[in-house]
XYZ file of C-alpha atoms in Angstrom:
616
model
C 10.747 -6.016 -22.688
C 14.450 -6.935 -24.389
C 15.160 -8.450 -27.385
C 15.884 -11.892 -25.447
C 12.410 -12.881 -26.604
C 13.782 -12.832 -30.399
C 16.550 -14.599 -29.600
C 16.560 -18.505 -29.642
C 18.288 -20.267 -26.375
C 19.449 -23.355 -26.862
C 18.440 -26.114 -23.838
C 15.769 -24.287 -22.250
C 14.231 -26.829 -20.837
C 17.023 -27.696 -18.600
C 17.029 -23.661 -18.143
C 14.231 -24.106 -15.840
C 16.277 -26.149 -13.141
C 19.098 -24.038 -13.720
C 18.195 -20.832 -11.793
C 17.549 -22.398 -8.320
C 20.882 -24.207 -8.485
C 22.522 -20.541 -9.498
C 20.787 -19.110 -6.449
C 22.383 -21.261 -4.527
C 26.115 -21.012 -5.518
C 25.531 -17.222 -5.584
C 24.378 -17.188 -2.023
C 27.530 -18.920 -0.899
C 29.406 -16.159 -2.664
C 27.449 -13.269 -0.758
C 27.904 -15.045 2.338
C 31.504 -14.271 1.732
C 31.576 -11.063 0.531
C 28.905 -9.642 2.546
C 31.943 -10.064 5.231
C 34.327 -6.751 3.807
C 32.442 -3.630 3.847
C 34.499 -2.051 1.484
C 32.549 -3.945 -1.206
C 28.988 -3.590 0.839
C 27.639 -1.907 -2.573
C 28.228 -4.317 -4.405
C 27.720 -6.898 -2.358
C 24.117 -5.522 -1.778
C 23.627 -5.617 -6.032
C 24.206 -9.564 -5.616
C 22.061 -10.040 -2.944
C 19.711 -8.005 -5.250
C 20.202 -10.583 -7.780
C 19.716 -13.098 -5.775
C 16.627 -11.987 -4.196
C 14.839 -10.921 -7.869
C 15.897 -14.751 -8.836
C 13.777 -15.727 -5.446
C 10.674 -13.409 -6.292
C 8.510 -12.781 -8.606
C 8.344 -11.156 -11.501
C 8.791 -7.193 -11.199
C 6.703 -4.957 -13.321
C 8.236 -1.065 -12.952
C 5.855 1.822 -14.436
C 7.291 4.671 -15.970
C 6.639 7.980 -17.188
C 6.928 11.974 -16.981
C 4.312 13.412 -14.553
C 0.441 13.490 -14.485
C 0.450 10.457 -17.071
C -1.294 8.952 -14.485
C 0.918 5.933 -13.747
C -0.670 5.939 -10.366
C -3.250 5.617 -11.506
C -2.912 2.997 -13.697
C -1.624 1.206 -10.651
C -4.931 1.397 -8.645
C -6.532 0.428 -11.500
C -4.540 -2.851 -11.973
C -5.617 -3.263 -8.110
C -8.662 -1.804 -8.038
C -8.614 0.390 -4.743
C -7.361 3.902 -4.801
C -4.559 2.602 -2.526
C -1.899 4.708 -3.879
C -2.596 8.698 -3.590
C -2.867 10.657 -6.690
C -2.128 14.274 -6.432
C -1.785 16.618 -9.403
C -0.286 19.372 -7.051
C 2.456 16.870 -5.176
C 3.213 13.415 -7.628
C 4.666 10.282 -6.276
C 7.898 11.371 -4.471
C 9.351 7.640 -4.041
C 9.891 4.627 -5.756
C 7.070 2.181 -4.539
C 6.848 -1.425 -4.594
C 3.391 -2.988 -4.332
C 3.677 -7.046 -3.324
C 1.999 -9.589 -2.259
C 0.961 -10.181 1.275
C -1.591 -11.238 3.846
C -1.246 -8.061 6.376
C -1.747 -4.981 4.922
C 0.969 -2.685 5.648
C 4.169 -0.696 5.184
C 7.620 -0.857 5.537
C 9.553 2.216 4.383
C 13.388 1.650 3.919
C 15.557 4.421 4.853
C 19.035 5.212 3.358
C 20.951 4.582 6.742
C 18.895 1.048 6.742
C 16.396 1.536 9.386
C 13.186 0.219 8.354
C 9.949 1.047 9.636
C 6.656 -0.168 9.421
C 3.629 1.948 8.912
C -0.179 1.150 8.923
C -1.722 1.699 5.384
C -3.449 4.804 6.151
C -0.348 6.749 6.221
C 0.733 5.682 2.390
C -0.287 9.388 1.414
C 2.271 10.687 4.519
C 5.030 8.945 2.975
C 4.095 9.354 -0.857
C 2.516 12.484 -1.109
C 2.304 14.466 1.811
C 3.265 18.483 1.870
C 3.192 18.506 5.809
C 6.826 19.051 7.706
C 7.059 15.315 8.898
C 6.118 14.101 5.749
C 9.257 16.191 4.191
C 11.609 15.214 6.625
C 10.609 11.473 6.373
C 11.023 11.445 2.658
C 14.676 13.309 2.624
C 15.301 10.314 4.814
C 13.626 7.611 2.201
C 15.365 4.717 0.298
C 11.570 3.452 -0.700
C 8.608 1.833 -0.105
C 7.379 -1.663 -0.038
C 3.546 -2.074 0.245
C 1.969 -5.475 0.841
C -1.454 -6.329 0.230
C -3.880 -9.034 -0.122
C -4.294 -8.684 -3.620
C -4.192 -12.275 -6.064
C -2.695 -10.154 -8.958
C 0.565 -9.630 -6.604
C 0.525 -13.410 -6.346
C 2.371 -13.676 -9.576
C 3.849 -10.289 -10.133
C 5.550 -7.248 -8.092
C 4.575 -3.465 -9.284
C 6.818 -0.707 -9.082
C 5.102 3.293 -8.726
C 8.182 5.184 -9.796
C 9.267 8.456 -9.108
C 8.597 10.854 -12.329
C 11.040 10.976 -15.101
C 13.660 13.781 -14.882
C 14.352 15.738 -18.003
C 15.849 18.980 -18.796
C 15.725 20.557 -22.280
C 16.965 19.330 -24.571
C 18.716 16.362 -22.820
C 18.038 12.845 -21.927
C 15.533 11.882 -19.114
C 17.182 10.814 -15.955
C 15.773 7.502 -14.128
C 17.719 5.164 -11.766
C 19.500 2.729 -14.104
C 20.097 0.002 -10.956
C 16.100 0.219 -11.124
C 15.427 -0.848 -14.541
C 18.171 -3.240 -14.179
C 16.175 -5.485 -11.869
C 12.875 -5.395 -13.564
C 11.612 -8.023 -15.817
C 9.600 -5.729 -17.957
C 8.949 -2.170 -18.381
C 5.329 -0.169 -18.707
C 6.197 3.168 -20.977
C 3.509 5.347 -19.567
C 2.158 8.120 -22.079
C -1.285 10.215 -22.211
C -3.457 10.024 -24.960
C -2.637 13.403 -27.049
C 0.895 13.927 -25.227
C 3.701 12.405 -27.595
C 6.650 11.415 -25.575
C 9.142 14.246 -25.203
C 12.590 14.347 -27.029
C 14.263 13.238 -23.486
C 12.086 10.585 -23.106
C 13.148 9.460 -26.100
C 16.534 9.329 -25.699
C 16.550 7.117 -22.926
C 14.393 4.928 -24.120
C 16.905 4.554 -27.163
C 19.145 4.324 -24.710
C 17.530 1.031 -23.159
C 17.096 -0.192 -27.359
C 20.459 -0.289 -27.259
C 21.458 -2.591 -24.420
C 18.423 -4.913 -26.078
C 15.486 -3.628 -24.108
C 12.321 -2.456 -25.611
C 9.545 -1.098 -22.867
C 5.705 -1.567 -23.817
C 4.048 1.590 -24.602
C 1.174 1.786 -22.460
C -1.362 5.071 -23.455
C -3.795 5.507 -20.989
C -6.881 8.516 -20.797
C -8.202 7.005 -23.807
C -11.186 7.771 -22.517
C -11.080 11.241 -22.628
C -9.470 11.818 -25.908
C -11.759 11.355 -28.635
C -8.592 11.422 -30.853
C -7.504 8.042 -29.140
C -6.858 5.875 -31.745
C -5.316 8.315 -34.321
C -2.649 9.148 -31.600
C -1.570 6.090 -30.892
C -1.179 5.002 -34.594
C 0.894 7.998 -34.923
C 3.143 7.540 -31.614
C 3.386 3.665 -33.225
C 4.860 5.029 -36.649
C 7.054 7.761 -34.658
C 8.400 5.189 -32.243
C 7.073 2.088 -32.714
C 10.624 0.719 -33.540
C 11.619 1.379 -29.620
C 8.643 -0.397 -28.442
C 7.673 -4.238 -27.767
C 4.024 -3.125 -28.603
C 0.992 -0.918 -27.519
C -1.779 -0.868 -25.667
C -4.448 1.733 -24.799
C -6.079 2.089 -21.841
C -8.208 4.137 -19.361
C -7.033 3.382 -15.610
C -9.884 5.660 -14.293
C -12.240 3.223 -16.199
C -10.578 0.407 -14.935
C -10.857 1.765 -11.311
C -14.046 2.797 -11.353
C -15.054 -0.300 -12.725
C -13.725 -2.496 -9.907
C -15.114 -0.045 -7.765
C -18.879 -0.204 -9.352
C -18.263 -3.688 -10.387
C -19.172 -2.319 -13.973
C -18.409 -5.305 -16.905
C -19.473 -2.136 -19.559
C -16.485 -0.248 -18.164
C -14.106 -2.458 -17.423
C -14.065 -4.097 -21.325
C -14.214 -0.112 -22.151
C -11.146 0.187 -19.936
C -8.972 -2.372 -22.136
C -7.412 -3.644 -18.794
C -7.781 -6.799 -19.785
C -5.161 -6.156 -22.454
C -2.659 -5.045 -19.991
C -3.000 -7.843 -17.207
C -3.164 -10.550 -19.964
C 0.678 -9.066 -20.967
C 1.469 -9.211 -16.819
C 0.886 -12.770 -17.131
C 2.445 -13.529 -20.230
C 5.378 -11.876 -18.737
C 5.044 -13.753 -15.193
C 5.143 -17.264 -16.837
C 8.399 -16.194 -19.294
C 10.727 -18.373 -16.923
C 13.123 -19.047 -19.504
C 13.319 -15.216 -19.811
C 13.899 -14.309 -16.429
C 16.922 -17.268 -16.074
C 18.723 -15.774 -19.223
C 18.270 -12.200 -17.826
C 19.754 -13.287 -14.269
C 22.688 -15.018 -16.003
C 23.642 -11.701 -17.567
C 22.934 -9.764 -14.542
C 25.549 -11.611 -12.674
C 28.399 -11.402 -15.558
C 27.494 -7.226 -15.313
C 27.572 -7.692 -11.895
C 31.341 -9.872 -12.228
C 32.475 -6.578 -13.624
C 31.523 -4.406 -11.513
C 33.165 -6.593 -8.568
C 36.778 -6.938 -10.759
C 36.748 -3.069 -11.027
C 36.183 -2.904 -6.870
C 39.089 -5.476 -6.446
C 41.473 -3.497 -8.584
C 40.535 -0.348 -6.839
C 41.096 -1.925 -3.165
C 45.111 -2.052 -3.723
C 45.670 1.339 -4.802
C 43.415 2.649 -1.439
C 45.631 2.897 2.065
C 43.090 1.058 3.972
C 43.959 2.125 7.205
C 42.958 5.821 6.286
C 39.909 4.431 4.340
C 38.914 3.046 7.703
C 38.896 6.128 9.255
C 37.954 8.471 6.772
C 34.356 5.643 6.613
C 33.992 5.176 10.579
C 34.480 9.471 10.903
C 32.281 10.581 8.071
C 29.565 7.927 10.153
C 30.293 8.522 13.689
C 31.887 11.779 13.857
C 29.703 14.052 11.305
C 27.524 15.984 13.959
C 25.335 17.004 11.012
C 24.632 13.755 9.796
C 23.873 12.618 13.106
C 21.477 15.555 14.060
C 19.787 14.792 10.854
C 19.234 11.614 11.461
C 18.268 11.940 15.351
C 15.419 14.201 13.427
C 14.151 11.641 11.090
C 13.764 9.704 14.569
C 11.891 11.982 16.011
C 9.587 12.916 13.341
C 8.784 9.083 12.952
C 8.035 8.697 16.962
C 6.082 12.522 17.095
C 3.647 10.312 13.961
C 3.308 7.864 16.615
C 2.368 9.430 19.306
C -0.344 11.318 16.846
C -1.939 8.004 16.176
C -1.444 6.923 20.124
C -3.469 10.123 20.957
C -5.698 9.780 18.074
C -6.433 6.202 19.094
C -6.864 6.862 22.992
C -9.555 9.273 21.944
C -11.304 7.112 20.241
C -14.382 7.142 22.150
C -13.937 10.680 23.444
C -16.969 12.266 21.304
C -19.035 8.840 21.717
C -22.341 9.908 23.701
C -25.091 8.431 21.430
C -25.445 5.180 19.598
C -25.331 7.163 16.430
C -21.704 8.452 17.164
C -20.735 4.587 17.576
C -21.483 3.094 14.176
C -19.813 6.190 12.789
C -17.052 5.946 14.872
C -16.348 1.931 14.180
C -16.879 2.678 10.788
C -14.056 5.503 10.701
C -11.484 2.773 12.318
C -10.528 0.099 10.763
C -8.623 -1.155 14.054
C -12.094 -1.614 15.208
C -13.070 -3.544 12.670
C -14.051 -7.549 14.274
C -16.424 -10.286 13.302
C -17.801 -9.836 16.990
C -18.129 -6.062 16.041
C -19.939 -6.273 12.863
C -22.236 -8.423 14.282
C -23.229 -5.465 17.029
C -23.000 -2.957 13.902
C -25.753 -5.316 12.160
C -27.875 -5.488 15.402
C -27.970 -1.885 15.746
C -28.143 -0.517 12.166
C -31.386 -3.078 12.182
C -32.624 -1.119 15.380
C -32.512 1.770 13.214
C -33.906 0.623 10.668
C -37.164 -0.362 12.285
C -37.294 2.962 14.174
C -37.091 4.476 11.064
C -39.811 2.672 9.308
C -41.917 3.107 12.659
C -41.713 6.560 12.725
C -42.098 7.199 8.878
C -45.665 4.637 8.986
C -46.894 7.129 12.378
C -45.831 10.179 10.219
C -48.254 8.931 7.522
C -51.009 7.945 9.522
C -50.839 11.706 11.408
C -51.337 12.857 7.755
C -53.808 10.758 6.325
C -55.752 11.094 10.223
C -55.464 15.085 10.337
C -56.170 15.491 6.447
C -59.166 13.535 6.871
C -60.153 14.863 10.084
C -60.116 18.560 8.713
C -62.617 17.375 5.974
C -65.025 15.784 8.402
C -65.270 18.994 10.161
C -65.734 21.103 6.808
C -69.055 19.058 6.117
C -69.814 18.246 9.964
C -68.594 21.168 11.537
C -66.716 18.526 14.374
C -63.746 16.708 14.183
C -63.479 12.657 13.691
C -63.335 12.033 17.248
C -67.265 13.047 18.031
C -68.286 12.057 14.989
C -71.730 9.866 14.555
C -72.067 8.436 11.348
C -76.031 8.216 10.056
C -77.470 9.196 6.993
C -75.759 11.721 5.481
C -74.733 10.870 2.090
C -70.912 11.769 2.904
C -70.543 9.266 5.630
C -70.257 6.207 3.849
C -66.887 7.846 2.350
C -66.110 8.792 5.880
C -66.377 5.245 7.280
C -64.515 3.674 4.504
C -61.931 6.353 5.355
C -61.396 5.555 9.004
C -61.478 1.618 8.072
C -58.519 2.359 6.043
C -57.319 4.153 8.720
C -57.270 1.749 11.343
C -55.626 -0.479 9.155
C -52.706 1.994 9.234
C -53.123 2.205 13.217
C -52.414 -1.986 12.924
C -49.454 -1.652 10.861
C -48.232 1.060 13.007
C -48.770 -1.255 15.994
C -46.954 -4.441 14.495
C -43.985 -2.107 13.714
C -43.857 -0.890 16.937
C -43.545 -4.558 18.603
C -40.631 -5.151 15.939
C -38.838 -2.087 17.285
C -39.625 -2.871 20.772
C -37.797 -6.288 20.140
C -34.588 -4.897 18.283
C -34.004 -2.794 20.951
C -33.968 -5.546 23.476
C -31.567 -7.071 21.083
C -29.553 -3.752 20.576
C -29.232 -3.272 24.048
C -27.910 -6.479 24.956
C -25.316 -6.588 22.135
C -24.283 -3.018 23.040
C -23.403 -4.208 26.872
C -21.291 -7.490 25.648
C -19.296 -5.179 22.657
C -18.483 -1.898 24.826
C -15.529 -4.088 26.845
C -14.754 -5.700 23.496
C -14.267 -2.209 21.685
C -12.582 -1.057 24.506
C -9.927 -3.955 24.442
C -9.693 -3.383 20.315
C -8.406 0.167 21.291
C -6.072 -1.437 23.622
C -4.661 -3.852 21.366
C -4.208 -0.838 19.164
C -2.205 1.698 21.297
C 0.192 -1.224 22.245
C 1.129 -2.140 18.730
C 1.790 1.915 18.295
C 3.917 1.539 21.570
C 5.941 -1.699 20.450
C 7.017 -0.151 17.260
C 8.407 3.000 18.948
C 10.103 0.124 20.738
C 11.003 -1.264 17.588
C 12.510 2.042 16.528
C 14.569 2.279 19.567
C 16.004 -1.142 19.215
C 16.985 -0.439 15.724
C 19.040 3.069 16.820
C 20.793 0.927 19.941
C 21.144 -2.266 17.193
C 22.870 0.519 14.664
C 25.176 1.526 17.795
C 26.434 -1.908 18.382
C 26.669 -2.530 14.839
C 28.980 0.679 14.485
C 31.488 -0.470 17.528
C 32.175 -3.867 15.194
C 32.622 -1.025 11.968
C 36.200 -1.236 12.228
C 36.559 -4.635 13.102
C 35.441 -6.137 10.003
C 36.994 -3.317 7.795
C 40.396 -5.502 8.302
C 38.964 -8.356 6.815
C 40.314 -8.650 3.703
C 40.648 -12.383 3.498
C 37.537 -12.973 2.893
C 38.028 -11.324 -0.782
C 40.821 -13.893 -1.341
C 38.370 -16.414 -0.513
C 36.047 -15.232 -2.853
C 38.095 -15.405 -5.851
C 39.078 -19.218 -5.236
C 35.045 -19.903 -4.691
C 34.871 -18.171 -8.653
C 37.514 -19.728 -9.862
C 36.523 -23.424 -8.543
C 33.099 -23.295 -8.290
C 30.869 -20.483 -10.194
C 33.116 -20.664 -13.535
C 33.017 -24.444 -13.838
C 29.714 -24.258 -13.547
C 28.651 -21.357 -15.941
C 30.833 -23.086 -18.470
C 28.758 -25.986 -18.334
C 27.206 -26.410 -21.869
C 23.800 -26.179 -20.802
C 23.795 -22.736 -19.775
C 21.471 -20.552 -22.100
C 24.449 -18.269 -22.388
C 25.871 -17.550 -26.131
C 28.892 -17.383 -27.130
C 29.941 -13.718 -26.243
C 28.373 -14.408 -22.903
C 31.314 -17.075 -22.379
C 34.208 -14.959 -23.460
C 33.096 -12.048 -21.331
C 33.286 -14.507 -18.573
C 36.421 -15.929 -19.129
C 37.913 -12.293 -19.432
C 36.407 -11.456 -16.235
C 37.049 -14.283 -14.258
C 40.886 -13.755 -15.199
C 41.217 -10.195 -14.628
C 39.560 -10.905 -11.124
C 42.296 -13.888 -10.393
C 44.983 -11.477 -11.921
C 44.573 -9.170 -9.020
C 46.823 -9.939 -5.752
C 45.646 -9.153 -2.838
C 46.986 -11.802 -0.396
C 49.831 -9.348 0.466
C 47.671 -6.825 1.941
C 47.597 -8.846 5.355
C 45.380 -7.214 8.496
C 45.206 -3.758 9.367
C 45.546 -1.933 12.713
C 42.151 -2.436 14.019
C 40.304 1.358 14.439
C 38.999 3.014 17.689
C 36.265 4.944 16.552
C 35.343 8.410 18.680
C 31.486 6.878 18.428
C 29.411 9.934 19.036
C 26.186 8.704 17.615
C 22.950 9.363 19.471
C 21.899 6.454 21.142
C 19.572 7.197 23.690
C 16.344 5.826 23.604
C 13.591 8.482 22.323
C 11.034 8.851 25.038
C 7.858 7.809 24.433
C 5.390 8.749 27.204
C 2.040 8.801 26.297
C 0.172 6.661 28.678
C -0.536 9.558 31.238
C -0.435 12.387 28.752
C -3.055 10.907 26.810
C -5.174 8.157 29.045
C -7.779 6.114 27.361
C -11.070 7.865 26.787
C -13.871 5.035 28.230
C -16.678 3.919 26.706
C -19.349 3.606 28.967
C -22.924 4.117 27.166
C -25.658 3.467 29.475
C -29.339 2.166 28.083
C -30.921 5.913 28.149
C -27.821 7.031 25.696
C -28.844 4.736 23.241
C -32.272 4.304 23.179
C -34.297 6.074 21.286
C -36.177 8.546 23.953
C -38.611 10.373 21.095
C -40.718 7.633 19.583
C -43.862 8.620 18.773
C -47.173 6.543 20.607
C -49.411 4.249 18.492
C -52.331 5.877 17.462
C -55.515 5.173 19.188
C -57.532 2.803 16.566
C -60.923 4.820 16.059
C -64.156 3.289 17.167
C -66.899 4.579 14.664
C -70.469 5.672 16.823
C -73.624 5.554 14.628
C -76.358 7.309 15.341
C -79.410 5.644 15.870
């Protein structure tokens, strides 16, 4: 992604044990920080630092719209777990990691996070309903785990679209590309990149970073190859390099399990780069290191500021504009409710999960529709029954075909006879011979029909008996289910009386300015010495900005500023619990199938085997 991979670092082995001992001196210096919330901000970019140090590498995809990053993304995962929507594109920043259960947590702006089942990624992404709106207004972004061996390694990022008006450069969150280790340039095949586009990414060029161009829907454009050579000589000089792809191949592919169309895709191109980019440790350690001197000037400029501020009125002006803005709060209360009114949704949804349930049928489509009913003990019922099925199926398709065969034949024997097969006597007549063969044949049928009927006859004893041991089993799934839905509204309402108490200690800390002091002693004695060392991978103009910074920050006095008055705050921020009473407003819907609900009343009986009579 930057120009750190031309550049040679000196004692990069010993790079590699450098990082985690970083970590760890720039967690002590959060831990003091963290303490004045005058400097939360930037407090919150070092424990951003820190935390990209801890994980892995971050991927962040970027484009204008309907260049089908999401796309790209699903492909790379291959589910359609992120919704694509031509009409509504990805609304907030997304980050896709690794983890064992399957969920969401969406990060608000006020802090609150919340944690969301899978299912209602489109809600939060995508969604044009009213609580999808206000949830979004409300949104900070996204973190979606799943099980997924690729996220092992690597951490994706679905952006928002670029921004761009004419003529100027393309707006996108500058703290974003900051943390990321490399950058995926999304264009289309046959769409150059606009002249905004450009000028952010020469932009990036210039503070050393070069995205890779990544052309996807090369599928679809039969003028593929020529475009890209052309977007190469155009802006090839802005790029680390190109690739082509086609996520919908790459997708459908996984989906099909297609070899043809995943080589066709050129996927393995892109997640060949991933890696290449995953194992670049001496990279990432470099890129930290110059993180944290950015990040050393950011926190000089927020200690010369402090002293020019009256802190008292800062105080109050912060704890008013938290606690006393009525519109902020009502706002807020909103986002609340619209999170607990999704809940009860689901709650209601959930306790009606049976409601419509009268015939085995409506089961298996049911469980299937769920995926909270989804059990080893329940796919074994599934498997019992779908058999059941299955032989009552065949059974009923072999009858079907003996009726045919036995009334087709049957009208021919009375054509010649003038009688049906039933009085029939066979004796001379030279058309009996082909009527006897007929009725052997026949009868053979009537066996087959009568050895499929004992199978079905047995996989309903079977079906029966699992459906009597699973119906308290699904019953307790949908239990399990509508309590998880009640503990996070629980959840919810500990956050909101957690964000109260928080508030009354506001002012408390706001006088804390000694911690500051401390923090510039911990620089001086501890983090410079040690990024002075000589086997830091920093270069030479990476050591004089330190040592400019590090002075300017020990140039600024701010032992005289002593403790302030400690603030009452007029706390009128909503704190009562949101009520969430849905146990008698939506009772659980039974499931209570008894053995003439599932059984199948209409099979056909087994056809009588024919006796043929000769005459004498």
């Amino acid at each position: 992604m930057t120009n750190i991979d031309n550049t040679p670092i000196e004692n990069t082995t010993s790079a590699n044990n450098i990082l985690p001992q970083f970590v760890d001196q720039l967690r002590h210096l959060y831990g003091i920080i963290v303490q004045n919330t005058y400097v939360k901000d930037t407090a919150k970019h070092l424990n951003r630092i820190i935390q990209d140090a801890n994980n892995q590498t971050m991927i962040l995809i970027v484009g204008k719209e309907r260049v089908g990053k999401t796309t790209l993304v699903n492909g790379l995962l291959g589910r359609e777990i992120l919704s694509v929507d031509d009409q509504h594109p990805t609304s907030v920043n997304t980050f896709i990691r690794y983890g064992e259960q399957e969920e969401i947590k969406a990060y608000f702006l006020d802090g609150v996070v919340a944690v969301f089942d899978l299912s209602k990624l489109e809600l939060l992404t995508t969604g044009d309903t009213f609580a999808s709106q206000i949830l979004r207004e409300h949104l900070d972004y996204l973190e979606v785990y799943l099980k997924n061996d690729l996220l092992k390694s690597v951490t994706i990022i679905d952006s928002v679209s670029l921004e761009a008006g004419g003529g100027e450069m393309a707006y996108f969150s500058e703290a974003l590309m900051n943390r990321v280790d490399e950058i995926f340039w999304v264009l289309r095949a046959g769409s150059m990149a606009m002249d905004a586009e450009l000028l952010l990414i020469e932009t990036l060029k210039n503070k050393g970073v070069e995205p890779l161009c990544v052309i996807n829907g090369i599928d679809d454009e039969e003028h593929a190859t020529a475009f890209m050579d052309s977007e190469q000589q155009r802006i090839g000089h802005l790029m680390s390099d190109f690739i082509g792809i086609s996520a919908i191949n790459a997708l459908v592919a996984k989906q099909t399990d297609s070899h043809e169309l995943w080589q066709k895709s050129q996927y393995d191109q892109l997640i060949a780069h991933i890696h290449r980019v995953a194992e670049n440790s001496d990279k990432k350690t470099y890129a930290i290191l110059i993180r944290f001197l950015q990040w050393l000037e950011r926190f000089r400029f927020e200690l010369t500021v402090i002293p020019q501020r009256d802190p008292f009125q800062s105080a109050v002006e912060n704890i008013e504009k938290y606690a006393g803005d009525t519109q902020y709060e009502y706002s807020r209360y909103q986002r609340d409710l619209a999170i607990v009114k999704e809940y009860e949704q689901e709650y209601e949804q959930v306790a009606n999960t049976f409601k419509q349930v009268q015939t085995l049928y409506q089961l298996l489509q049911t469980i299937a529709q769920h995926d909270y009913l989804h059990d080893s003990k329940v796919e074994e019922f599934t498997e019992i029954a779908v058999h059941y099925q299955q032989m009552l199926r065949e059974y009923r398709n072999m009858h079907s075909e003996y009726l045919r065969e036995y009334e087709r034949l049957d009208a021919q024997h009375k054509k010649i006879h003038g009688k049906g097969l039933m009085k029939a006597f066979f004796g001379q007549h030279t058309q009996n011979e082909f009527f006897k063969e007929r009725v052997q044949k026949l009868n053979e049928q009537q066996e087959v029909c009568v050895a499929q009927y004992a199978k079905v006859q047995q996989a309903e004893v079977s079906m029966l008996q699992a459906i009597r041991d699973t119906q308290p089993f699904l019953i307790d799934l949908v239990k399990v289910r509508m309590s998880r839905i009640e503990q996070k509204v629980q959840k919810l309402n500990q956050q909101r009386a957690k964000d109260k108490r928080q508030l009354k200690r506001y002012a408390e800390k706001l006088n804390e300015f000694s911690c500051l002091i401390e923090a510039q002693g911990y620089i001086k004695e501890h983090l410079q010495p040690f990024l002075m060392n000589e086997q830091m991978p920093l270069k030479s103009k990476d050591i004089a900005m330190l040592e400019e910074t590090v002075q300017a920050i020990l140039a600024i006095d701010l032992s005289n500023n002593g403790l302030l008055a400690r603030s009452q705050m007029n706390n009128k921020m909503e704190s009562i619990a949101i009520p969430f009473e849905v146990r008698e407003k939506y009772p659980l819907q039974m499931l209570d199938l008894r053995e003439e609900d599932v059984k199948s009343n209409d099979i056909p009986e087994i056809p009588k085997k024919l006796v043929v009579l000769y005459e004498d």
